[in-house]
XYZ file of C-alpha atoms in Angstrom:
198
model
C 6.022 25.479 -16.243
C 7.249 28.736 -14.801
C 9.736 29.641 -12.144
C 8.499 30.639 -8.682
C 7.565 34.327 -8.825
C 8.509 35.015 -5.208
C 11.552 37.128 -4.392
C 14.908 35.321 -4.370
C 15.706 33.563 -1.125
C 18.870 34.065 0.897
C 21.317 31.218 0.461
C 20.639 28.467 2.962
C 22.656 25.311 2.314
C 22.192 22.361 4.633
C 24.326 19.345 5.303
C 22.240 16.189 5.716
C 23.909 13.403 7.694
C 20.924 11.768 9.435
C 20.749 8.165 8.247
C 16.921 8.095 8.222
C 16.723 11.257 6.097
C 19.355 9.903 3.720
C 17.439 6.625 3.350
C 14.242 8.566 2.614
C 16.022 10.533 -0.084
C 17.618 7.473 -1.687
C 14.333 6.835 -3.538
C 14.990 8.005 -7.154
C 11.566 9.633 -7.590
C 11.882 11.594 -4.337
C 15.277 12.869 -5.412
C 13.936 13.850 -8.853
C 11.038 15.711 -7.191
C 13.393 17.517 -4.802
C 15.702 18.461 -7.687
C 12.708 19.806 -9.636
C 11.423 21.900 -6.724
C 14.926 23.234 -6.102
C 15.225 24.191 -9.776
C 11.821 25.835 -10.273
C 10.773 26.944 -6.811
C 7.312 26.268 -5.417
C 5.516 23.536 -7.357
C 2.319 21.570 -6.866
C 2.200 17.783 -6.909
C 0.630 17.976 -10.399
C 3.479 20.157 -11.690
C 6.014 17.764 -10.190
C 4.209 14.796 -11.741
C 4.369 16.352 -15.193
C 8.083 17.066 -14.815
C 9.169 13.675 -13.447
C 6.744 11.450 -15.351
C 4.613 10.240 -12.456
C 1.118 10.815 -11.084
C -0.002 13.712 -8.902
C -1.086 11.343 -6.104
C 2.277 9.565 -6.147
C 4.162 12.875 -6.115
C 1.942 14.144 -3.292
C 2.881 11.074 -1.236
C 6.586 11.592 -1.906
C 6.377 15.335 -1.191
C 4.865 14.550 2.217
C 7.719 12.086 2.836
C 10.261 14.729 1.859
C 8.551 17.185 4.219
C 8.701 14.689 7.084
C 12.507 14.741 6.824
C 12.799 18.508 6.349
C 13.623 18.611 2.621
C 10.478 20.490 1.510
C 7.755 22.553 3.130
C 4.178 23.219 2.073
C 2.933 26.701 1.267
C -0.639 28.034 1.465
C -2.765 27.143 -1.541
C -3.601 30.080 -3.809
C -6.827 28.514 -5.090
C -7.779 26.372 -2.093
C -7.291 23.159 -4.082
C -3.708 22.088 -4.659
C -0.989 23.355 -2.392
C 2.486 24.213 -3.630
C 5.657 22.850 -2.045
C 9.085 24.433 -1.944
C 12.493 23.244 -0.861
C 13.302 23.891 2.784
C 16.804 25.045 1.819
C 18.468 26.446 -1.288
C 21.017 23.635 -1.355
C 21.752 20.307 0.283
C 24.920 18.300 0.797
C 24.427 14.618 1.517
C 27.023 12.829 3.649
C 26.806 9.737 5.786
C 27.574 10.631 9.402
C 29.756 7.536 9.710
C 31.645 6.627 6.520
C 32.866 3.458 8.180
C 29.279 2.179 8.566
C 28.633 0.044 5.463
C 24.867 0.666 5.596
C 25.261 4.458 5.715
C 27.926 4.391 2.998
C 25.594 2.301 0.832
C 22.759 4.826 1.241
C 25.099 7.704 0.357
C 26.117 5.761 -2.744
C 22.445 5.190 -3.683
C 21.804 8.938 -3.483
C 24.833 9.663 -5.666
C 23.701 7.057 -8.201
C 20.180 8.538 -8.190
C 21.660 12.016 -8.801
C 23.641 10.651 -11.765
C 20.528 8.938 -13.150
C 18.403 12.072 -12.719
C 21.032 14.142 -14.530
C 21.045 11.638 -17.393
C 17.219 11.735 -17.474
C 17.273 15.521 -17.818
C 19.951 15.398 -20.532
C 17.942 12.849 -22.536
C 14.759 14.897 -22.084
C 16.560 18.038 -23.302
C 17.936 16.107 -26.278
C 14.446 14.850 -27.161
C 13.199 18.465 -27.135
C 16.216 19.761 -29.080
C 14.162 20.541 -32.187
C 11.659 22.569 -30.153
C 14.394 24.616 -28.471
C 15.218 28.040 -29.895
C 18.417 28.414 -31.911
C 19.703 30.877 -29.296
C 19.421 28.276 -26.506
C 20.799 25.476 -28.711
C 23.858 27.609 -29.514
C 24.369 28.464 -25.829
C 24.226 24.845 -24.610
C 27.462 22.945 -24.160
C 28.784 19.517 -23.281
C 32.463 19.114 -22.510
C 34.595 16.396 -21.046
C 38.265 16.550 -20.192
C 40.969 14.192 -19.025
C 43.030 16.266 -16.583
C 46.206 15.348 -14.738
C 45.912 16.652 -11.185
C 46.673 15.987 -7.554
C 43.782 15.602 -5.081
C 44.561 19.083 -3.735
C 44.414 20.595 -7.235
C 41.122 18.838 -7.946
C 39.668 20.154 -4.688
C 40.840 23.700 -5.532
C 39.367 23.453 -9.042
C 36.009 22.275 -7.668
C 35.910 25.247 -5.286
C 36.685 27.682 -8.128
C 33.982 26.200 -10.362
C 31.490 26.356 -7.485
C 32.372 30.020 -6.878
C 31.759 30.799 -10.565
C 28.376 29.034 -10.635
C 26.949 30.040 -7.243
C 25.849 33.607 -8.237
C 23.493 32.117 -10.846
C 21.608 29.654 -8.600
C 17.933 30.006 -9.505
C 16.483 30.150 -5.994
C 18.909 32.807 -4.768
C 19.705 34.972 -7.827
C 18.576 38.553 -7.342
C 19.741 40.141 -10.610
C 18.371 37.745 -13.238
C 18.246 39.399 -16.652
C 15.117 39.563 -18.783
C 14.903 36.384 -20.848
C 16.734 34.243 -18.310
C 15.434 30.724 -17.741
C 16.350 27.818 -15.492
C 19.472 26.085 -16.823
C 20.734 22.698 -15.668
C 24.488 22.525 -15.036
C 26.192 19.372 -13.842
C 29.894 19.260 -13.076
C 31.408 15.918 -12.196
C 35.058 15.470 -11.302
C 36.588 12.260 -10.000
C 39.673 10.122 -10.327
C 39.299 8.204 -13.572
C 38.278 4.611 -12.714
C 40.895 3.229 -15.135
C 43.738 5.300 -13.685
C 45.055 2.415 -11.577
C 45.479 0.095 -14.560
């Protein structure tokens, strides 16, 4: 599986608040497909199926659903058989338009849970392939967790600083990727510890 060979795209992050689009994305397989296309650029339904552990016909159906809500777009087929799909933006932020609406809040929560599950799926897949990974990549990988003492304002400021450090390396938009660079998955979670109120 190789990264899209097209030139890097200008950053285009979209905020998604439409309840219908959020409900469409709450399906775990659709979210996994979107995450894969956003990581590797244009992919066919067969390539998506291999990555997410599904069938090409199932992924084709979900790609069309994602396209209907503006998450992906089809590209011309190079061989006249299977068409590639790419993300319609280089980043998405998912927020219910009305946080006080229990149905919209529930859908936003489903998307967040699906993101967590997809991250865990990728971590487990990487762990299963650990022995096949080069020593250089094994040595470069990291997993850290911290218990910090912060105010909400400090946490917000930290998240913005981390985002600013990571953003220049985003696969779809990076223009100066060095020889030997590959797609790397980075997940940063920061939230008030659920046991903090005890």
